[in-house]
Amino acid sequence: MANEAVLALIRAELRAAADPLRGAAAQAYMKSPTPSLGVRVPEVRKATKAAAAAHPFETAEDLRSTVLVLWREASYREERYAAIDLTGLRSVAADPRMLPVYEEIIRTGSSWDYVDGVAHRIGTLLRAHRDELTQVLLQWSADRDFWIRRASITAQLGAKFQTDTALLSAVIEANMADREFFIRKAIGWALREYAKTDPEWVLDFVTRNGTSLSPLSRREALKNLEVR
């Protein structure tokens, strides 16, 4: 059951902090039909955290229900950001039952900010449920929805030494020929981030794949590295 008190408080706090001029600019920047209240991301997070603390969730199922209600009924972009912020609560961080929630957010949101907002949550699930989530991400890497494929590529951002390089290679290789900007950018981003942990691995990957990588992906991957 959704936590109505949390929903009401989040909605009220966001509307109270609205900045119409900033909201109009944000909507134009995102090129989205979804209106924006103009509330800054840190303020959204603060309001969401305060609402959850004031009215604690009794169960993980209540939290999942609340996230989905807030997501599906959102009138403003910030309400969807708040829904994503709720998924960061510790009680569901390693809960595999959150995966369908993240998938719905990605598929119905169809925007980089939403996708990137949950990608690291999926990465947390991967580290907690390695075998199950590895198979999911391999399937996602070949999905018809390029946003789902982007999430398969960016899920391990920040994993550092816990990165599964075989999985990272597989999801990138499945998408190297894609001409979609958000896929090419994701590939470069994932490689650039992992290069902070293992630059030799990234250099070798880029060298082995040569021109199979798009110029954008290659440039991003090597941005902070000395090219061989």
Backbone as numpy.savetxt, mean C-alpha at the origin, in Angstrom:
# Nx Ny Nz CAx CAy CAz Cx Cy Cz
-19.20 -6.69 13.87 -20.04 -5.49 13.87 -19.16 -4.24 13.87
-19.51 -3.29 13.04 -18.73 -2.06 12.96 -18.83 -1.26 14.25
-17.75 -0.60 14.61 -17.69 0.25 15.80 -18.24 1.63 15.41
-19.50 1.84 15.68 -20.17 3.07 15.25 -19.57 4.31 15.91
-19.10 4.16 17.14 -18.52 5.30 17.85 -17.23 5.76 17.15
-16.43 4.81 16.73 -15.20 5.15 16.00 -15.53 5.81 14.68
-16.49 5.25 13.97 -16.89 5.83 12.68 -17.36 7.27 12.84
-18.22 7.49 13.82 -18.77 8.82 14.03 -17.69 9.82 14.42
-16.77 9.40 15.28 -15.73 10.32 15.75 -14.75 10.65 14.62
-14.35 9.67 13.85 -13.43 9.93 12.73 -14.07 10.90 11.75
-15.30 10.63 11.38 -15.98 11.49 10.41 -16.13 12.92 10.93
-16.46 13.04 12.20 -16.64 14.37 12.79 -15.32 15.13 12.85
-14.25 14.45 13.27 -12.95 15.11 13.41 -12.41 15.53 12.04
-12.60 14.71 11.05 -12.11 15.06 9.71 -12.85 16.26 9.15
-14.14 16.29 9.34 -14.92 17.43 8.84 -14.58 18.71 9.60
-14.30 18.58 10.87 -13.96 19.75 11.67 -12.62 20.35 11.24
-11.73 19.49 10.71 -10.40 19.95 10.30 -10.34 20.32 8.82
-11.47 20.31 8.14 -11.48 20.52 6.68 -10.93 21.89 6.28
-10.23 21.89 5.16 -9.70 23.10 4.55 -10.14 23.07 3.08
-11.25 23.72 2.74 -11.81 23.62 1.39 -10.84 23.97 0.27
-10.04 25.00 0.45 -9.10 25.39 -0.60 -8.04 24.31 -0.82
-7.52 23.80 0.27 -6.53 22.73 0.16 -7.18 21.46 -0.40
-8.43 21.22 -0.03 -9.15 20.06 -0.53 -9.34 20.11 -2.03
-9.69 21.27 -2.55 -9.87 21.42 -4.00 -8.56 21.18 -4.73
-7.46 21.68 -4.16 -6.15 21.50 -4.79 -5.74 20.02 -4.75
-6.04 19.36 -3.63 -5.68 17.95 -3.50 -6.48 17.10 -4.49
-7.74 17.40 -4.66 -8.56 16.65 -5.60 -8.06 16.84 -7.03
-7.67 18.05 -7.35 -7.15 18.33 -8.69 -5.83 17.59 -8.91
-4.98 17.57 -7.89 -3.69 16.90 -8.01 -3.87 15.40 -8.24
-4.82 14.80 -7.54 -5.06 13.37 -7.67 -5.86 13.03 -8.92
-6.42 14.04 -9.56 -7.25 13.83 -10.76 -8.34 12.80 -10.46
-9.01 13.01 -9.35 -9.98 12.04 -8.85 -11.36 12.64 -8.72
-12.42 11.86 -8.98 -13.78 12.35 -8.76 -14.14 12.37 -7.28
-13.32 11.71 -6.45 -13.58 11.68 -5.01 -13.15 13.00 -4.37
-14.05 13.70 -3.72 -13.69 14.98 -3.08 -12.68 14.78 -1.95
-11.94 15.82 -1.67 -11.00 15.82 -0.56 -11.40 16.91 0.42
-11.24 16.62 1.70 -11.53 17.61 2.74 -10.37 18.58 2.93
-9.20 18.21 2.43 -8.04 19.06 2.61 -7.37 18.88 3.95
-7.58 17.73 4.59 -6.94 17.43 5.88 -5.61 16.74 5.60
-4.56 17.23 6.23 -3.24 16.67 5.99 -3.15 15.24 6.55
-2.31 14.43 5.91 -2.17 13.03 6.29 -1.83 12.84 7.77
-0.88 13.59 8.35 -0.60 13.41 9.78 -1.82 13.70 10.66
-2.65 14.65 10.23 -3.86 14.96 11.00 -4.88 13.84 10.89
-4.95 13.23 9.71 -5.85 12.07 9.54 -5.41 10.95 10.47
-4.13 10.67 10.50 -3.61 9.60 11.35 -3.85 9.88 12.82
-3.66 11.14 13.21 -3.87 11.51 14.61 -5.33 11.32 15.01
-6.25 11.76 14.16 -7.67 11.62 14.45 -8.09 10.16 14.50
-7.54 9.36 13.60 -7.88 7.93 13.57 -7.37 7.22 14.81
-6.14 7.50 15.18 -5.56 6.88 16.36 -6.33 7.27 17.62
-6.72 8.53 17.71 -7.46 9.01 18.89 -8.83 8.35 18.98
-9.49 8.20 17.83 -10.82 7.57 17.83 -10.74 6.12 18.27
-9.73 5.41 17.79 -9.56 4.00 18.16 -9.21 3.85 19.63
-8.45 4.81 20.16 -8.09 4.75 21.58 -9.28 5.09 22.47
-10.11 6.02 22.02 -11.27 6.43 22.80 -12.36 5.36 22.84
-12.45 4.58 21.77 -13.49 3.55 21.67 -12.85 2.25 21.16
-12.16 1.54 22.04 -11.40 0.34 21.63 -12.29 -0.72 20.96
-11.69 -1.42 20.02 -12.39 -2.51 19.34 -12.41 -3.74 20.25
-13.55 -4.38 20.31 -13.67 -5.57 21.15 -13.03 -6.79 20.50
-13.13 -6.89 19.18 -12.58 -8.03 18.47 -11.93 -7.58 17.16
-11.12 -8.47 16.61 -10.51 -8.19 15.31 -11.58 -8.10 14.23
-12.63 -8.89 14.37 -13.71 -8.85 13.39 -14.41 -7.49 13.41
-14.57 -6.91 14.59 -15.17 -5.57 14.69 -14.31 -4.55 13.95
-12.99 -4.70 14.08 -12.09 -3.76 13.41 -12.20 -3.92 11.90
-12.20 -5.17 11.44 -12.31 -5.39 9.99 -13.62 -4.82 9.45
-14.70 -5.03 10.18 -15.99 -4.51 9.74 -15.99 -3.00 9.68
-15.36 -2.37 10.66 -15.30 -0.92 10.72 -14.48 -0.36 9.55
-13.37 -1.01 9.26 -12.55 -0.59 8.14 -13.35 -0.63 6.85
-14.07 -1.72 6.63 -14.82 -1.88 5.38 -15.98 -0.90 5.28
-16.66 -0.64 6.38 -17.75 0.34 6.35 -17.20 1.73 6.04
-16.12 2.10 6.71 -15.54 3.42 6.48 -15.04 3.54 5.04
-14.45 2.48 4.53 -13.95 2.48 3.15 -15.09 2.59 2.15
-16.08 1.72 2.31 -17.16 1.63 1.32 -18.10 2.84 1.34
-18.27 3.43 2.50 -19.21 4.55 2.63 -18.54 5.90 2.57
-17.25 5.93 2.29 -16.49 7.19 2.31 -17.05 8.21 1.32
-17.23 9.42 1.80 -17.62 10.54 0.95 -16.41 11.36 0.54
-15.32 11.21 1.31 -14.11 11.99 1.07 -12.88 11.09 1.10
-11.86 11.51 0.40 -10.64 10.72 0.30 -10.02 10.46 1.67
-10.07 11.43 2.53 -9.46 11.28 3.86 -10.13 10.18 4.68
-11.41 9.92 4.43 -12.07 8.83 5.15 -11.49 7.49 4.72
-11.11 7.39 3.47 -10.46 6.17 3.01 -9.04 6.06 3.57
-8.36 7.19 3.71 -7.05 7.15 4.36 -7.20 6.68 5.81
-8.25 7.14 6.47 -8.48 6.73 7.86 -8.77 5.24 7.94
-9.50 4.72 6.97 -9.78 3.27 6.95 -8.47 2.50 6.85
-7.57 2.97 5.99 -6.27 2.31 5.84 -5.47 2.44 7.14
-5.54 3.59 7.79 -4.81 3.78 9.05 -5.30 2.80 10.12
-6.59 2.51 10.14 -7.12 1.56 11.13 -6.53 0.17 10.95
-6.17 -0.18 9.71 -5.60 -1.51 9.49 -4.21 -1.64 10.10
-3.63 -0.55 10.56 -2.32 -0.60 11.18 -2.35 -0.94 12.66
-3.53 -1.11 13.22 -3.60 -1.45 14.64 -2.98 -2.82 14.90
-2.29 -2.95 16.01 -1.50 -4.14 16.30 -2.32 -5.42 16.31
-3.56 -5.34 16.71 -4.38 -6.54 16.87 -4.60 -7.29 15.56
-4.44 -6.62 14.42 -4.66 -7.30 13.14 -3.42 -7.30 12.26
-2.29 -6.85 12.78 -1.09 -6.71 11.96 -0.68 -8.01 11.28
-0.80 -9.14 11.99 -0.38 -10.43 11.43 -1.56 -11.34 11.13
-2.75 -10.78 11.05 -3.97 -11.55 10.85 -4.21 -11.78 9.35
-4.11 -13.02 8.86 -4.28 -13.27 7.44 -5.69 -12.98 6.94
-6.65 -12.84 7.88 -8.01 -12.50 7.48 -8.12 -11.05 7.01
-7.04 -10.29 7.16 -7.03 -8.92 6.64 -6.74 -8.88 5.15
-6.21 -9.97 4.60 -5.82 -9.95 3.20 -6.99 -9.60 2.26
-8.19 -10.18 2.44 -9.31 -9.78 1.57 -9.66 -8.30 1.70
-9.44 -7.73 2.88 -9.68 -6.30 3.08 -8.70 -5.50 2.24
-7.44 -5.86 2.30 -6.43 -5.15 1.50 -6.70 -5.31 0.01
-7.12 -6.50 -0.37 -7.40 -6.73 -1.79 -8.57 -5.86 -2.26
-9.60 -5.74 -1.43 -10.72 -4.88 -1.81 -10.28 -3.42 -1.93
-9.46 -2.97 -0.99 -8.97 -1.60 -1.04 -8.20 -1.35 -2.34
-7.35 -2.30 -2.72 -6.55 -2.14 -3.94 -7.43 -2.15 -5.18
-8.31 -3.13 -5.26 -9.12 -3.28 -6.48 -10.14 -2.17 -6.65
-10.77 -1.75 -5.57 -11.80 -0.72 -5.70 -11.24 0.68 -5.61
-10.07 0.83 -4.97 -9.46 2.16 -4.88 -8.79 2.58 -6.16
-8.08 1.64 -6.79 -7.43 1.87 -8.09 -6.66 3.18 -8.14
-5.83 3.40 -7.13 -5.04 4.62 -7.08 -3.76 4.34 -6.29
-2.67 4.97 -6.70 -1.37 4.67 -6.10 -1.33 4.93 -4.60
-2.03 5.97 -4.14 -1.95 6.29 -2.71 -2.63 5.22 -1.86
-3.73 4.67 -2.34 -4.40 3.59 -1.62 -3.57 2.31 -1.67
-3.09 1.98 -2.86 -2.30 0.76 -3.02 -1.06 0.79 -2.15
-0.34 1.90 -2.21 0.89 2.01 -1.43 0.59 2.10 0.07
-0.62 2.52 0.41 -1.00 2.59 1.81 -1.14 1.24 2.48
-1.48 0.21 1.69 -1.66 -1.13 2.27 -0.55 -2.10 1.88
0.32 -1.73 0.95 1.35 -2.66 0.49 2.23 -3.16 1.63
2.65 -2.25 2.51 3.51 -2.69 3.61 2.77 -3.52 4.64
1.43 -3.36 4.70 0.64 -4.25 5.56 0.70 -5.67 5.02
0.64 -5.78 3.70 0.73 -7.10 3.07 2.12 -7.68 3.31
3.14 -6.83 3.31 4.49 -7.27 3.62 4.60 -7.84 5.02
3.91 -7.24 5.96 3.89 -7.76 7.33 3.25 -9.14 7.36
2.15 -9.30 6.64 1.50 -10.61 6.56 2.43 -11.64 5.92
3.18 -11.22 4.91 4.11 -12.12 4.25 5.14 -12.66 5.23
5.68 -11.80 6.06 6.70 -12.24 7.01 6.12 -13.12 8.11
4.82 -12.97 8.39 4.18 -13.79 9.42 3.64 -15.11 8.87
3.31 -15.11 7.58 2.72 -16.30 6.95 3.39 -16.51 5.60
4.66 -16.85 5.65 5.52 -16.84 4.47 4.99 -17.71 3.33
4.67 -18.96 3.61 4.27 -19.87 2.54 2.96 -19.43 1.88
1.96 -19.15 2.71 0.64 -18.76 2.19 0.72 -17.48 1.36
1.38 -16.46 1.90 1.41 -15.17 1.22 2.33 -15.18 0.00
3.35 -16.02 0.01 4.20 -16.13 -1.17 3.38 -16.59 -2.37
2.55 -17.58 -2.16 1.70 -18.07 -3.25 0.71 -17.00 -3.71
0.17 -16.25 -2.76 -0.77 -15.18 -3.11 -0.07 -14.13 -3.98
1.11 -13.70 -3.56 1.81 -12.65 -4.30 2.27 -13.12 -5.67
2.62 -14.38 -5.78 2.96 -14.91 -7.10 1.74 -14.87 -8.02
0.57 -15.21 -7.49 -0.66 -15.12 -8.27 -0.97 -13.67 -8.62
-0.80 -12.78 -7.64 -1.07 -11.36 -7.88 -0.16 -10.79 -8.96
1.05 -11.29 -9.06 2.00 -10.73 -10.02 1.56 -10.96 -11.47
0.59 -11.85 -11.67 0.07 -12.11 -13.01 -1.39 -11.70 -13.15
-1.88 -10.93 -12.20 -3.29 -10.52 -12.21 -3.58 -9.55 -13.36
-4.81 -9.52 -13.80 -5.20 -8.58 -14.87 -5.20 -7.14 -14.39
-5.38 -6.94 -13.10 -5.42 -5.60 -12.50 -3.99 -5.15 -12.18
-3.52 -4.12 -12.86 -2.12 -3.73 -12.64 -1.87 -3.16 -11.25
-2.92 -2.70 -10.58 -2.73 -2.24 -9.21 -2.43 -3.41 -8.28
-3.07 -4.54 -8.51 -2.77 -5.74 -7.74 -1.34 -6.18 -8.02
-0.94 -6.10 -9.28 0.43 -6.46 -9.64 1.43 -5.51 -9.00
1.08 -4.23 -8.95 1.97 -3.27 -8.28 2.17 -3.66 -6.81
1.08 -4.05 -6.15 1.18 -4.44 -4.74 2.07 -5.66 -4.55
2.05 -6.58 -5.51 2.92 -7.76 -5.39 4.38 -7.36 -5.45
4.68 -6.30 -6.17 6.06 -5.83 -6.33 6.51 -5.01 -5.13
5.63 -4.19 -4.59 6.02 -3.27 -3.51 5.79 -3.83 -2.11
5.25 -5.02 -2.00 4.91 -5.57 -0.68 6.13 -5.73 0.23
7.31 -5.94 -0.36 8.50 -6.17 0.47 9.33 -4.91 0.72
8.81 -3.75 0.36 9.53 -2.52 0.66 9.80 -2.42 2.16
11.03 -2.16 2.50 11.38 -2.00 3.91 11.65 -3.30 4.63
11.57 -4.44 3.94 11.80 -5.73 4.60 13.28 -5.96 4.90
14.16 -5.26 4.22 15.60 -5.34 4.44 16.09 -6.80 4.35
16.73 -7.30 5.43 17.30 -8.64 5.38 16.24 -9.74 5.42
15.01 -9.38 5.65 13.93 -10.37 5.61 13.32 -10.49 4.21
13.88 -9.76 3.26 13.38 -9.81 1.89 13.58 -11.20 1.30
12.55 -11.73 0.69 12.63 -13.00 -0.05 13.03 -12.63 -1.48
14.30 -12.78 -1.79 14.79 -12.33 -3.09 14.26 -13.19 -4.24
13.98 -14.46 -3.97 13.41 -15.31 -5.02 12.02 -14.80 -5.40
11.25 -14.42 -4.39 9.92 -13.87 -4.64 10.03 -12.51 -5.32
10.94 -11.67 -4.85 11.12 -10.35 -5.46 11.48 -10.50 -6.94
12.40 -11.40 -7.24 12.77 -11.64 -8.63 11.57 -12.09 -9.46
10.80 -13.02 -8.90 9.67 -13.59 -9.64 8.61 -12.56 -9.98
8.25 -11.73 -9.01 7.17 -10.76 -9.27 7.64 -9.65 -10.20
8.91 -9.32 -10.14 9.45 -8.31 -11.07 9.54 -8.89 -12.48
10.09 -10.07 -12.60 10.25 -10.68 -13.92 8.92 -10.89 -14.62
7.88 -11.15 -13.84 6.54 -11.34 -14.42 5.99 -10.05 -15.01
6.61 -8.91 -14.65 6.06 -7.61 -15.05 7.04 -6.72 -15.81
8.20 -7.22 -16.11 9.21 -6.37 -16.75 8.79 -5.86 -18.12
7.96 -6.62 -18.83 7.56 -6.21 -20.17 6.38 -5.25 -20.17
5.79 -5.03 -19.00 4.61 -4.16 -18.92 5.00 -2.71 -19.17
4.21 -2.02 -19.96 4.52 -0.63 -20.30 3.84 0.37 -19.35
3.05 -0.11 -18.41 2.36 0.76 -17.47 3.36 1.50 -16.57
3.22 2.83 -16.50 4.14 3.64 -15.71 4.20 3.19 -14.25
3.05 2.93 -13.65 3.03 2.59 -12.22 3.66 1.23 -11.93
3.72 0.36 -12.93 4.42 -0.91 -12.77 5.93 -0.68 -12.91
6.32 0.05 -13.92 7.74 0.31 -14.13 8.35 1.08 -12.95
7.59 2.03 -12.45 8.05 2.80 -11.29 8.17 1.91 -10.06
7.21 1.01 -9.87 7.23 0.10 -8.72 8.44 -0.82 -8.77
8.76 -1.33 -9.96 9.94 -2.19 -10.10 11.20 -1.45 -9.70
11.36 -0.25 -10.20 12.53 0.55 -9.86 12.60 0.87 -8.39
11.45 1.19 -7.82 11.37 1.53 -6.39 11.75 0.34 -5.54
11.20 -0.83 -5.84 11.50 -2.03 -5.07 12.98 -2.36 -5.12
13.58 -2.26 -6.29 15.01 -2.55 -6.42 15.85 -1.49 -5.73
15.49 -0.24 -5.87 16.26 0.83 -5.22 16.26 0.67 -3.70
15.10 0.33 -3.14 15.01 0.16 -1.70 15.83 -1.03 -1.23
15.75 -2.14 -1.97 16.51 -3.32 -1.54 18.01 -3.10 -1.72
18.39 -2.21 -2.62 19.80 -1.91 -2.82 20.43 -1.30 -1.57
19.61 -0.71 -0.70 20.13 -0.17 0.55 20.61 -1.29 1.47
20.06 -2.49 1.27 20.42 -3.65 2.07 21.45 -4.52 1.39
21.25 -4.77 0.09 22.16 -5.66 -0.66 22.42 -5.08 -2.05
23.29 -4.10 -2.15 23.54 -3.46 -3.44 24.08 -4.42 -4.49
24.89 -5.40 -4.08 25.45 -6.34 -5.04 24.36 -7.19 -5.68
23.37 -7.58 -4.91 22.27 -8.38 -5.46 21.52 -7.57 -6.52
21.25 -6.30 -6.21 20.51 -5.46 -7.14 21.33 -5.20 -8.40
22.61 -4.91 -8.24 23.46 -4.71 -9.41 23.48 -5.95 -10.30
23.57 -7.11 -9.68 23.59 -8.35 -10.44 22.26 -8.58 -11.15
21.14 -8.29 -10.45 19.82 -8.46 -11.05 19.66 -7.56 -12.27
20.04 -6.31 -12.12 19.91 -5.35 -13.23 20.81 -5.76 -14.39
22.02 -6.19 -14.09 22.95 -6.61 -15.14 22.43 -7.83 -15.89
21.93 -8.82 -15.15 21.43 -10.04 -15.77 20.22 -9.79 -16.66
19.38 -8.84 -16.26 18.15 -8.61 -17.00 18.30 -7.57 -18.10
19.40 -6.84 -18.09 19.74 -5.94 -19.18 18.60 -5.10 -19.68
18.36 -5.18 -20.99 17.32 -4.35 -21.60 15.91 -4.87 -21.37
15.77 -6.00 -20.68 14.43 -6.48 -20.34 13.77 -5.52 -19.35
14.60 -4.86 -18.55 14.09 -3.81 -17.66 13.88 -2.54 -18.46
12.80 -1.84 -18.18 12.56 -0.56 -18.86 13.62 0.45 -18.41
13.90 1.46 -19.23 14.84 2.49 -18.82 14.45 3.13 -17.48
13.14 3.34 -17.27 12.69 3.94 -16.01 13.03 3.04 -14.84
12.72 1.76 -14.95 12.99 0.82 -13.85 14.49 0.74 -13.57
15.26 0.65 -14.63 16.72 0.54 -14.48 17.29 1.80 -13.83
16.84 2.95 -14.29 17.33 4.22 -13.76 17.00 4.35 -12.26
15.78 3.99 -11.89 15.38 4.06 -10.48 16.17 3.07 -9.64
16.36 1.86 -10.16 17.07 0.83 -9.41 18.50 1.23 -9.11
19.14 1.90 -10.05 20.55 2.24 -9.93 20.82 3.65 -9.41
19.77 4.32 -9.02 19.87 5.75 -8.67 20.97 6.02 -7.65
21.12 5.16 -6.66 22.10 5.41 -5.60 23.27 4.45 -5.65
23.45 3.78 -6.82 24.50 2.78 -6.93 25.49 3.17 -8.02
26.70 2.62 -7.92 27.69 2.80 -8.95 27.49 1.72 -10.00
27.20 2.13 -11.21 26.92 1.16 -12.28 28.21 0.46 -12.70
28.07 -0.85 -12.91 29.25 -1.62 -13.35 29.69 -1.18 -14.74
